N, CA, C and O of each residue as an XYZ file, in Angstrom:
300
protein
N      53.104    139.600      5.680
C      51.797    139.614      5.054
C      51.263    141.044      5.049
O      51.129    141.610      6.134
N      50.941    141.689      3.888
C      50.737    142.648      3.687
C      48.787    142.945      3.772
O      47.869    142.281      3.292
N      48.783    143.633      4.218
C      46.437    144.029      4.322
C      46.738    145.070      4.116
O      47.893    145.494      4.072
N      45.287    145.943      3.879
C      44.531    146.765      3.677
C      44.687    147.806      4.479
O      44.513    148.916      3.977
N      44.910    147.747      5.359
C      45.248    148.232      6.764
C      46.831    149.001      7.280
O      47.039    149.827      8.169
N      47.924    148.234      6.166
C      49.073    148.398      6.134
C      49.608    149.326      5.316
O      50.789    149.604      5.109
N      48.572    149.794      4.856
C      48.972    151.272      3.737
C      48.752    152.320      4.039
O      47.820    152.511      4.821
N      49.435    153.298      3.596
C      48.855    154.701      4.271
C      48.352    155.064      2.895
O      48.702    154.672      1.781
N      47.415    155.943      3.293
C      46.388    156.351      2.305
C      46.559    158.023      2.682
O      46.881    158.473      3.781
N      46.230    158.845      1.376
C      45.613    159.739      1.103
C      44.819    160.374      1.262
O      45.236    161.425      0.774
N      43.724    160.585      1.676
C      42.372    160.968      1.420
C      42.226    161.887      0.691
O      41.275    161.735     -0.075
N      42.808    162.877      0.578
C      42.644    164.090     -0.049
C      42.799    163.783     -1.637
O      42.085    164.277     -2.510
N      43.685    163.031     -1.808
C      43.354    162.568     -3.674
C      43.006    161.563     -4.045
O      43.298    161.045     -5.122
N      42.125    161.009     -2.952
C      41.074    159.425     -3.227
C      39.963    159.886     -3.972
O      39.564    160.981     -3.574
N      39.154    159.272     -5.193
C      37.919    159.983     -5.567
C      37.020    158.899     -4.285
O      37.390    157.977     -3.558
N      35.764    159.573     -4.501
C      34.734    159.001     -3.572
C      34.637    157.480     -3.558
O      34.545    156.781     -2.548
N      34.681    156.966     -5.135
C      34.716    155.688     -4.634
C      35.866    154.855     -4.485
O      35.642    153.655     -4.324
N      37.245    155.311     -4.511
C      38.431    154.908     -3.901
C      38.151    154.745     -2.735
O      38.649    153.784     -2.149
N      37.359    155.546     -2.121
C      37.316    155.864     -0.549
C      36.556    154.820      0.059
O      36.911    153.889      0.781
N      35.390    155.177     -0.397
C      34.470    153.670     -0.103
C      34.965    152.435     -0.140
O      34.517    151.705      0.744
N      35.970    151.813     -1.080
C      36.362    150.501     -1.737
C      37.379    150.603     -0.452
O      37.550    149.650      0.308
N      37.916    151.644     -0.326
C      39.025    151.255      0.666
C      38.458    151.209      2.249
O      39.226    150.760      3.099
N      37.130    151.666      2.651
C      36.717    151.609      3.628
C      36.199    150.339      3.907
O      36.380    149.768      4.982
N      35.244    149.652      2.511
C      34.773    148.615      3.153
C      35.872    147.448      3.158
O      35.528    146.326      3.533
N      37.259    147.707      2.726
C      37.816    146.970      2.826
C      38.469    146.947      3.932
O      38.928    145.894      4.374
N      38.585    147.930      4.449
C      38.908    148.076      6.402
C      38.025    147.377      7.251
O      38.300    146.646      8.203
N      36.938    147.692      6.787
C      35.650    146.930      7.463
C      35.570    145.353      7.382
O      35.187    144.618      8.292
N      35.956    145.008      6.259
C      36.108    143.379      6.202
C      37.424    143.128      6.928
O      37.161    142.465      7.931
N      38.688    143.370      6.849
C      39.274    142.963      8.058
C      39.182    143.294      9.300
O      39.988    142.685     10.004
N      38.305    144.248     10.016
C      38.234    144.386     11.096
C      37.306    143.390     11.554
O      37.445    142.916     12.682
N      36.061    142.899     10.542
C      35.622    141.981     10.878
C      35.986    140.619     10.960
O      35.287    139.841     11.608
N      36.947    140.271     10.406
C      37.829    139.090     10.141
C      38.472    139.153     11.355
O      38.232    138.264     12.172
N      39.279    140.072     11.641
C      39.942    139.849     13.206
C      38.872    139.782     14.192
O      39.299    139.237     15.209
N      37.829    140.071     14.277
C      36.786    140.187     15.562
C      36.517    139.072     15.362
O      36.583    138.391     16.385
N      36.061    138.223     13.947
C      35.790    136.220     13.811
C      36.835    135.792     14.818
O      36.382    135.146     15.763
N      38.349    136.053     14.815
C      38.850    135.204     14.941
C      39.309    135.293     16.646
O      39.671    134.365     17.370
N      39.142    136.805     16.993
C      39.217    136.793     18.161
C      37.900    136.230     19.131
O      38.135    135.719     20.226
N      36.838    136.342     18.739
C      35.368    135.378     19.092
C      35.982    134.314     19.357
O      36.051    133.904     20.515
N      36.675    133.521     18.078
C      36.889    132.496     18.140
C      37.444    131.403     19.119
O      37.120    130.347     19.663
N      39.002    132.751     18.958
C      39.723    132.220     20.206
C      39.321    132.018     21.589
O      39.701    131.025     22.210
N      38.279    133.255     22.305
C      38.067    133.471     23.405
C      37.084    132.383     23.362
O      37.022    132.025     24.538
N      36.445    131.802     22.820
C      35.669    130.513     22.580
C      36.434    129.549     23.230
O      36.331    129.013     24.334
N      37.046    129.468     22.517
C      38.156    127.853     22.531
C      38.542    128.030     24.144
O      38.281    127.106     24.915
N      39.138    129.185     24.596
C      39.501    130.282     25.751
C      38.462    129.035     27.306
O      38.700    128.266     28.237
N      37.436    129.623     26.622
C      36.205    129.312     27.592
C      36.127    127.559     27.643
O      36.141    126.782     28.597
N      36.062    127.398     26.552
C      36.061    125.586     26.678
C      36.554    125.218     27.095
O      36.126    124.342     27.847
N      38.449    125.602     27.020
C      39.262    124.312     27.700
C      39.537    124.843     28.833
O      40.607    124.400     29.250
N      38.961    125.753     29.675
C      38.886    126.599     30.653
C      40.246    127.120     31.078
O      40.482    127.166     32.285
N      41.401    127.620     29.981
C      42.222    127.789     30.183
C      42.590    129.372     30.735
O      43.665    129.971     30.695
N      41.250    129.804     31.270
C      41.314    131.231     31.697
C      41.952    130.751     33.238
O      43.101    131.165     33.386
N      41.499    130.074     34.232
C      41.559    129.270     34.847
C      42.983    129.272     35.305
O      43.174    129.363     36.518
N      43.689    129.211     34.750
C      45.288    128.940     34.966
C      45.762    130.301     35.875
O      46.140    130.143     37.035
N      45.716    131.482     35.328
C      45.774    132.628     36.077
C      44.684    133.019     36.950
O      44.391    134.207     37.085
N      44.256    132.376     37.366
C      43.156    132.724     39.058
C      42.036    133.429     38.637
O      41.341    133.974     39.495
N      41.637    133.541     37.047
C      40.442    133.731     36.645
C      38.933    133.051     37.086
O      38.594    131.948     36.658
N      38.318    133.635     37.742
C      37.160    132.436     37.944
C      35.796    133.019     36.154
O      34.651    132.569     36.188
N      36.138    133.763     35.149
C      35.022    133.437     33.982
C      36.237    134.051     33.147
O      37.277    134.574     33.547
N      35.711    133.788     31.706
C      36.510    134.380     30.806
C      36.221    135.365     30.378
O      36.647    135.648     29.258
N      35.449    136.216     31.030
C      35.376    137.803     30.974
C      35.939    138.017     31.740
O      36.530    139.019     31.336
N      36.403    137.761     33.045
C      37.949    138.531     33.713
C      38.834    138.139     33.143
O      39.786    138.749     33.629
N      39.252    137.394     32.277
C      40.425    136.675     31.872
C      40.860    138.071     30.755
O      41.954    138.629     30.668
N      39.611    138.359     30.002
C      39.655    139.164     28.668
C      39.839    139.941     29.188
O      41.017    140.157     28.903
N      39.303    141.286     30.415
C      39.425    142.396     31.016
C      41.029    142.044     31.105
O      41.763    142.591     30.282
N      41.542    141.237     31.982
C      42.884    141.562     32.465
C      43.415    141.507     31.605
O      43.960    142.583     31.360
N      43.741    140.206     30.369
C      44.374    140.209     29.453
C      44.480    141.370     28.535
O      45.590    141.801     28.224
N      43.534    141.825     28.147
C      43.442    142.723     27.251
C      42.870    144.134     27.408
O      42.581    144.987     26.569
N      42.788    144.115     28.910
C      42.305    145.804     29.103
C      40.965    145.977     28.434
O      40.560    147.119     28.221
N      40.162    144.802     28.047
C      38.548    145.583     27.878
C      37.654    146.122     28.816
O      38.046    146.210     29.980
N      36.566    146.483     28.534
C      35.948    147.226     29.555
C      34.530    145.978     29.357
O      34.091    145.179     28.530
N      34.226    146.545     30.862
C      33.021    145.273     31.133
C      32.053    144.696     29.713
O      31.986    143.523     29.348
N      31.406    145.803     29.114
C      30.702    145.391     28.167
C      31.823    144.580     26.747
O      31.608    143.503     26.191
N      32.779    145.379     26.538
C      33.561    144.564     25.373
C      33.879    142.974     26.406
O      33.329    141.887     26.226
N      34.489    143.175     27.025
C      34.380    141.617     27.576
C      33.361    140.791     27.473
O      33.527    139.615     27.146
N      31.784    141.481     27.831
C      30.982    140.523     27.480
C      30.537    139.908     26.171
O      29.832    138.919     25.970
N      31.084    140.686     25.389
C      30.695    140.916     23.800
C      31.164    139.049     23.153
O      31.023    138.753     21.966
């Protein structure tokens, strides 16, 4: 599956609004992956499957798993 994200770009012979079109289109999948990672860590928390690895919340679960830092965990 090919995105937006998977191309290398230019900048130097993008006109201005190439640039833009291609930015906010970075911006919509970065936001699309942050939906879906919300999502997951949702589901995460419900079936309390942080739990399994000696997590007592699913903000340590996210820190360890994924190396965030206190505030992105809480996010």
């Amino acid at each position: 599956m090919s995105s937006v994200a998977d191309l290398e770009v230019d900048v130097a012979t993008m006109t201005p609004a190439e640039l833009e079109a291609f930015t906010r289109g970075l911006n919509r999948e970065r936001c699309r992956q942050e939906a879906i990672m919300a999502t997951h860590v949702h589901r995460v928390s419900l079936a309390g499957a942080y739990l399994a690895d000696g997590h007592r919340t699913v903000k340590a679960w996210g820190r360890a798993t994924c190396n965030w830092s206190g505030p992105e965990a809480a996010r």
